[in-house]
mmCIF file of C-alpha atoms in Angstrom:
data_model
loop_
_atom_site.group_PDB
_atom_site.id
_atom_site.type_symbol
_atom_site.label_atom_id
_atom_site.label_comp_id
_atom_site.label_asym_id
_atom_site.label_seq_id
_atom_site.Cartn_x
_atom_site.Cartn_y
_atom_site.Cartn_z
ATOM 1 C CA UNK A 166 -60.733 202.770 -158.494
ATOM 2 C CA UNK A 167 -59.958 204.518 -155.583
ATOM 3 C CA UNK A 168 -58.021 203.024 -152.448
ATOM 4 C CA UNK A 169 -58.398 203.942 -149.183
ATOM 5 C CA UNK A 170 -55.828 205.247 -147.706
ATOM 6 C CA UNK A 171 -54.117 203.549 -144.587
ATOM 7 C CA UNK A 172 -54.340 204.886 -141.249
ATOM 8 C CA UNK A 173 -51.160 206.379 -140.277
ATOM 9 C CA UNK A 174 -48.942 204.508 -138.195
ATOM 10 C CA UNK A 175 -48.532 205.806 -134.877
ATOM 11 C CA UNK A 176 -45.119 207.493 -133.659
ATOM 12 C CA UNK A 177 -43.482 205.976 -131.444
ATOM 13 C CA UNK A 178 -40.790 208.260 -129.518
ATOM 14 C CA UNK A 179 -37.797 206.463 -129.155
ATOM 15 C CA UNK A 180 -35.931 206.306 -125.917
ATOM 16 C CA UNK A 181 -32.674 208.236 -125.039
ATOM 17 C CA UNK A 182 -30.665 209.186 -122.096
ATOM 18 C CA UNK A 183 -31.977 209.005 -118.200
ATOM 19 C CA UNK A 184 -35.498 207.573 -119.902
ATOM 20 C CA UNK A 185 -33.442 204.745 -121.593
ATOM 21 C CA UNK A 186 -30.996 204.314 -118.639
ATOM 22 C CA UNK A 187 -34.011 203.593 -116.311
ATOM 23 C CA UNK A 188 -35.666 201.551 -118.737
ATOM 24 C CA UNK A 189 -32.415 199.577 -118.680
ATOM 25 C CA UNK A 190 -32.021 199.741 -115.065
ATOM 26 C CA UNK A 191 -35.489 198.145 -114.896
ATOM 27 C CA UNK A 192 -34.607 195.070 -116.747
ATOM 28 C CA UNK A 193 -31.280 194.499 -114.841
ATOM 29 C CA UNK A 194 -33.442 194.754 -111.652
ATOM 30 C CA UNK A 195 -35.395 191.705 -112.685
ATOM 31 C CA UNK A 196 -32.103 189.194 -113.160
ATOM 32 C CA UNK A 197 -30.248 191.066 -110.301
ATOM 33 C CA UNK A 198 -30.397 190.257 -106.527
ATOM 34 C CA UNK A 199 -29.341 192.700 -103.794
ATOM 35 C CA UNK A 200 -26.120 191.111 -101.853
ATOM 36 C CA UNK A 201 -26.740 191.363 -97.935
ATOM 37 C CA UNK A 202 -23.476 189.890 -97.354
ATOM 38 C CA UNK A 203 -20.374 189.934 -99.954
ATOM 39 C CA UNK A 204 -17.929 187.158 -99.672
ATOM 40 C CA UNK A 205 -14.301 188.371 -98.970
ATOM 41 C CA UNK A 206 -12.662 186.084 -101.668
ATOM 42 C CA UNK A 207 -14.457 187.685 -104.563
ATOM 43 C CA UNK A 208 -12.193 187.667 -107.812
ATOM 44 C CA UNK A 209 -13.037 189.691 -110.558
ATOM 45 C CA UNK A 210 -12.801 187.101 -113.681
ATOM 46 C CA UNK A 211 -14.383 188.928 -116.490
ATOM 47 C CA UNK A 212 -17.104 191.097 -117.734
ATOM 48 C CA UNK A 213 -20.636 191.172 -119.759
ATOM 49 C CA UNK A 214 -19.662 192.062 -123.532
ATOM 50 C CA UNK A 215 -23.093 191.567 -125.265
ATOM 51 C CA UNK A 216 -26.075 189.380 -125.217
ATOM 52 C CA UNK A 217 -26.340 186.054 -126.868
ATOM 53 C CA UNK A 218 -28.786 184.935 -129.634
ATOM 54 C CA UNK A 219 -32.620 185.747 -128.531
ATOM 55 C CA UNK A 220 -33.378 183.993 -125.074
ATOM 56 C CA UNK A 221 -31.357 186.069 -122.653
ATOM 57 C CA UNK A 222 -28.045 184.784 -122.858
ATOM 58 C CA UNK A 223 -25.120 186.483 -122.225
ATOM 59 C CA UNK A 224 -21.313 186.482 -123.511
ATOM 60 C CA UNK A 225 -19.106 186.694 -121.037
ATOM 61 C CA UNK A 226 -15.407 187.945 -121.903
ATOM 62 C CA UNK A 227 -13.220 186.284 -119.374
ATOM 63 C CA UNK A 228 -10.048 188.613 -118.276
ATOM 64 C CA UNK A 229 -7.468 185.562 -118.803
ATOM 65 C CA UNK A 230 -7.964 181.764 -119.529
ATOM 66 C CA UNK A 231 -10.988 179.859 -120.916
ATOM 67 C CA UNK A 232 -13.150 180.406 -118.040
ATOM 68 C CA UNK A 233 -13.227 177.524 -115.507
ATOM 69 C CA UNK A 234 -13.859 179.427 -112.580
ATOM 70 C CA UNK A 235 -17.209 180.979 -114.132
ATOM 71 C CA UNK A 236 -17.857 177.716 -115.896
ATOM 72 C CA UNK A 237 -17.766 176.087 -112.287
ATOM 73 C CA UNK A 238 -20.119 178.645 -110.415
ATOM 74 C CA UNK A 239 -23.749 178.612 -109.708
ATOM 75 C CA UNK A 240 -24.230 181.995 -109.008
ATOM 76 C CA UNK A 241 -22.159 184.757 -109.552
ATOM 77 C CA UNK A 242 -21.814 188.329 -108.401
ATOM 78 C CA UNK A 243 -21.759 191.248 -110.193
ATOM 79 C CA UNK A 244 -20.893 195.411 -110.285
ATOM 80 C CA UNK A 245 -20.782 197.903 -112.398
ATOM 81 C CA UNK A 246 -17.323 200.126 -113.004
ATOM 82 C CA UNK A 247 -16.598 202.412 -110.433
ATOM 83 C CA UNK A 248 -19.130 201.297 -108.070
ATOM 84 C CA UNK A 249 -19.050 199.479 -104.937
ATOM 85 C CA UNK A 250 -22.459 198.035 -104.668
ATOM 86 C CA UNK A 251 -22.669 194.202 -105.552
ATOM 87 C CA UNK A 252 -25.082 192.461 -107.243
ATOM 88 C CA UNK A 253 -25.978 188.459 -107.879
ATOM 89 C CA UNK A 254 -28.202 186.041 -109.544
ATOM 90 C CA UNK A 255 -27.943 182.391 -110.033
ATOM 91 C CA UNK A 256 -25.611 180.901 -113.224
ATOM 92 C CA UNK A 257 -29.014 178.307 -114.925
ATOM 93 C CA UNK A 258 -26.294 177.301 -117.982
ATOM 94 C CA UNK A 259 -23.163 178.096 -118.651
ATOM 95 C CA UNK A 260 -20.311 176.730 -121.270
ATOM 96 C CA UNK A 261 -17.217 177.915 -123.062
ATOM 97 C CA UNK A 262 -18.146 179.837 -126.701
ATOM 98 C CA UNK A 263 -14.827 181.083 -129.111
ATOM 99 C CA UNK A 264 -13.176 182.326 -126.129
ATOM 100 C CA UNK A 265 -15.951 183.673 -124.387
ATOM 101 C CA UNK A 266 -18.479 181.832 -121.423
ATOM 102 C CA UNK A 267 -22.120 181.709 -122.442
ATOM 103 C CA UNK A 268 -24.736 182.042 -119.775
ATOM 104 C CA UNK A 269 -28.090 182.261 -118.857
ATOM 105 C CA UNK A 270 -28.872 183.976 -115.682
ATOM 106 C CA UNK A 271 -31.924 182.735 -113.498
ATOM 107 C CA UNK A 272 -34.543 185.776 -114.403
ATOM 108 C CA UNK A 273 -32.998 186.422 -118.184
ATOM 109 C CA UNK A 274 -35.141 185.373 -120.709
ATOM 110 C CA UNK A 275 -35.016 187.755 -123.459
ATOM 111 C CA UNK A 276 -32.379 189.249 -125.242
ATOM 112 C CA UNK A 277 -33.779 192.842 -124.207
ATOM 113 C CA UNK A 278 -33.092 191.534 -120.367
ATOM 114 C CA UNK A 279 -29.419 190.328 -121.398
ATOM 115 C CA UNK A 280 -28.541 193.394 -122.849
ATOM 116 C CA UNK A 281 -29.640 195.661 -120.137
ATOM 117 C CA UNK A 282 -26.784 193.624 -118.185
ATOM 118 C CA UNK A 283 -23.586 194.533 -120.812
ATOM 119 C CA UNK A 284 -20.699 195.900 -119.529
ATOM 120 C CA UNK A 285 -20.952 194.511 -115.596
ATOM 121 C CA UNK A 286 -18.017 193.116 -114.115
ATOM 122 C CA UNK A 287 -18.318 189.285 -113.163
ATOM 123 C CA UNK A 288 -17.053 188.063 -109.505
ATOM 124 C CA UNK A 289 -16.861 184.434 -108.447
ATOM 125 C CA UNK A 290 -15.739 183.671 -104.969
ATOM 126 C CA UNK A 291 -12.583 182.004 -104.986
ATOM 127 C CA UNK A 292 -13.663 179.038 -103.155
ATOM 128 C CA UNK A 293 -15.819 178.083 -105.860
ATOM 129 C CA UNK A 294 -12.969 177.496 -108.289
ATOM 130 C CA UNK A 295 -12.035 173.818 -109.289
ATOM 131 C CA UNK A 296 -9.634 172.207 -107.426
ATOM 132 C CA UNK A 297 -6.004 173.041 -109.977
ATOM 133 C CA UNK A 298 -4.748 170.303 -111.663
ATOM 134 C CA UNK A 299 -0.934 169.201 -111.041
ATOM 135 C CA UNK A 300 1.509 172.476 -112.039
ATOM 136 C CA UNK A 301 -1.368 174.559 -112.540
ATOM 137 C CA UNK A 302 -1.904 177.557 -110.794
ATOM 138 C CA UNK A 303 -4.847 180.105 -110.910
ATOM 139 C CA UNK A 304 -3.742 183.775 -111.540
ATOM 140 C CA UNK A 305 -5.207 185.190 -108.440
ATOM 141 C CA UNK A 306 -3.099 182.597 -106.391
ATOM 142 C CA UNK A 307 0.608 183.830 -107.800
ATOM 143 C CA UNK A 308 -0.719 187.786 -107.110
ATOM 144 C CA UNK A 309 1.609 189.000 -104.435
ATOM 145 C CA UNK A 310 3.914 186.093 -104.591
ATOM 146 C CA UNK A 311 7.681 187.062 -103.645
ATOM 147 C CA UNK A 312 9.974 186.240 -106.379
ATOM 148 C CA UNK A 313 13.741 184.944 -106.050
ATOM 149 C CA UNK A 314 16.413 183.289 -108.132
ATOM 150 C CA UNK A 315 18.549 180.223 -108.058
ATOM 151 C CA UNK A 316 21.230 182.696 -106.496
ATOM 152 C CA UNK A 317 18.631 183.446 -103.605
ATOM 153 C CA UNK A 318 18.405 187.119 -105.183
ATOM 154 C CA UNK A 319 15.387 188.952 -104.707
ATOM 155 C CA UNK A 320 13.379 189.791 -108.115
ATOM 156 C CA UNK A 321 10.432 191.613 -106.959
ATOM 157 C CA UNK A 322 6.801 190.682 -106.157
ATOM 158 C CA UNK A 323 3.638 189.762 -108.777
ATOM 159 C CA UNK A 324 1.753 192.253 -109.772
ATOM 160 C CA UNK A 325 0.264 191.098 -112.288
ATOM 161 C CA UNK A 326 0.236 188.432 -115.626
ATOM 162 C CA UNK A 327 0.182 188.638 -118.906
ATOM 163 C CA UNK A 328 -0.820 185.669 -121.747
ATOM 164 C CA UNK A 329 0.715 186.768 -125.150
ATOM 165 C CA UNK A 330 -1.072 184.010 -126.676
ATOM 166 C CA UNK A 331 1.943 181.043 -126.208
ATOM 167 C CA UNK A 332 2.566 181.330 -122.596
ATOM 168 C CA UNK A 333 1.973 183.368 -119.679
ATOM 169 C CA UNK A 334 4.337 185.804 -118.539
ATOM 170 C CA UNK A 335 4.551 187.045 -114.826
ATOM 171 C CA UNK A 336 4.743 190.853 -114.415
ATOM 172 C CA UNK A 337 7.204 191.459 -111.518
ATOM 173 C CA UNK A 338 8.080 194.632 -109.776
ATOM 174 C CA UNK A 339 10.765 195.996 -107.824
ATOM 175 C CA UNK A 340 12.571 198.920 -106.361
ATOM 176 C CA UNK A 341 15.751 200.507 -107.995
ATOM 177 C CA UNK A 342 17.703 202.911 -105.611
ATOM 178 C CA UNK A 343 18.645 205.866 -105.929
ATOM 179 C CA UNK A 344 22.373 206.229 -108.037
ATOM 180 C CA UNK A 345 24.314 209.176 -107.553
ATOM 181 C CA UNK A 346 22.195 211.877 -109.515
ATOM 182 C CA UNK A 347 19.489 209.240 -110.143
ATOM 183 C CA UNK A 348 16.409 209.101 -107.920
ATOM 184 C CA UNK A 349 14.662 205.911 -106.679
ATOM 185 C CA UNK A 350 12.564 204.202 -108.371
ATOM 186 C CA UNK A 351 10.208 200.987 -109.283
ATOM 187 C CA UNK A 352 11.247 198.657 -112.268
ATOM 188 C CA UNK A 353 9.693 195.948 -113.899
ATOM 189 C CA UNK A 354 10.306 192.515 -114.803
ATOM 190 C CA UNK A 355 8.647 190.301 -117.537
ATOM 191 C CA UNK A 356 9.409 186.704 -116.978
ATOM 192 C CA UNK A 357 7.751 183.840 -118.729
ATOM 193 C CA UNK A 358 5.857 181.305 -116.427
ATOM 194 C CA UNK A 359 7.216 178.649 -118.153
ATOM 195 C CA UNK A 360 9.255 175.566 -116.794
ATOM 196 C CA UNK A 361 12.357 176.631 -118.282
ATOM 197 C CA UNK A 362 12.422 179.769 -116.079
ATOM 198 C CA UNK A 363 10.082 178.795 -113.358
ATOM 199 C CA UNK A 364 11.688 176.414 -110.737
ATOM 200 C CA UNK A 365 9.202 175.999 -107.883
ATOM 201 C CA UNK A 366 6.052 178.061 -106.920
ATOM 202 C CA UNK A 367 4.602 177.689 -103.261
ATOM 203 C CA UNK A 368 1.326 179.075 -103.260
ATOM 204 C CA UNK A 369 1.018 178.853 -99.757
ATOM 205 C CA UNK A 370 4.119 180.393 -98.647
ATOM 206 C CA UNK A 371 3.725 182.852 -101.401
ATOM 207 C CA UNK A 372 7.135 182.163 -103.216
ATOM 208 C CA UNK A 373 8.243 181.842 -106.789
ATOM 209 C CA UNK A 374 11.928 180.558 -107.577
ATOM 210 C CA UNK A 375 12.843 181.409 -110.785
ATOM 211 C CA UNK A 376 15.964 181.184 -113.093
ATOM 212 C CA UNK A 377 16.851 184.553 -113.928
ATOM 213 C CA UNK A 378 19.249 187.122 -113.435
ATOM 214 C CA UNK A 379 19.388 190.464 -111.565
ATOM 215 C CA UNK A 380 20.321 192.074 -114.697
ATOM 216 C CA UNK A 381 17.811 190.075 -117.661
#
């Protein structure tokens, strides 16, 4: 007996490079709204890693913490490395995954249209954090903050934090001067935000006192 043979399967090309890109584009445009107007307390809290199962979640990588200024947002902002141009679109569900914030963005609804969105940066205003609780601070609030000592000894200024996984550790900067044949120049200073070090922080007058010595 004789079979008939199957009709071929048509070829498909596959897409690659500016073809894919705009394809990609496409599908971003559909979840993303142009920003007329960008807040000025946008804080960059973490970025789009991958999608998230098959109805156009996302995963969310949040730069420190679990999240609870993205978990507390309905609508965040958005832009891609080395751009300037903003984006937005409304947060419909949002909760803390492993580490990571799961979301589904108003306009999302496939996993196609989430992953057309990896890799953005995520903004939240900073008003729309939750109020701290009692000695807790938010990163983006200690940024900047002049540190001193119990001896009234300048330490430097915040530049930055760290979280080694027990505690966070403030990243402190300051100038050295020049020493006979040795130029000027800035140092750095690793102290652990942790009660035993930390004395006081204003926030508001932007000042950290901190038990530690000129030459730790």
């Amino acid at each position: 007996m004789v079979r008939s043979a199957r009709p071929a399967r048509e070829r498909v090309p596959l897409k690659i490079g500016a073809e894919a890109r705009r394809a990609a584009g496409m599908r971003a445009e559909q979840v993303l709204a142009p920003v007329a107007e960008v807040p000025g307390d946008l804080v960059e809290l973490g970025y789009i890693g991958d999608a998230y199962g098959i109805r156009g979640w996302i995963k969310v990588q949040p730069h420190t913490g679990k999240g609870d200024g993205l978990l507390a947002a309905e609508c965040w902002y958005f832009r891609r490395p080395g751009e300037s141009v903003y984006t937005k679109a409304d947060v419909l569900h949002s909760r803390g995954h492993s580490g990571t914030v799961v979301a589904q963005l108003r306009g999302s609804d496939s996993r196609t249209a989430a992953e057309a969105l990896k890799g953005l940066q995520v903004w939240v205003p900073r008003s729309a954090f939750p109020s701290a609780g009692e000695d807790e601070f938010y990163w983006v609030d200690l940024i900047g903050a002049q540190v001193t000592n119990l001896q009234d000894e300048s330490l430097g200024k915040v530049v930055g934090l760290l979280d080694n996984g027990v505690h966070t550790v403030l990243r402190v900067v300051y100038d050295v001067p020049a020493v006979d044949d040795k130029p000027a120049k800035t140092a750095e200073r690793l102290i652990p935000f942790v009660g035993q070090y930390v004395q006081t922080v204003d926030v508001e007058a932007g000042r950290i006192v901190a038990d530690w010595g000129l030459d730790y």
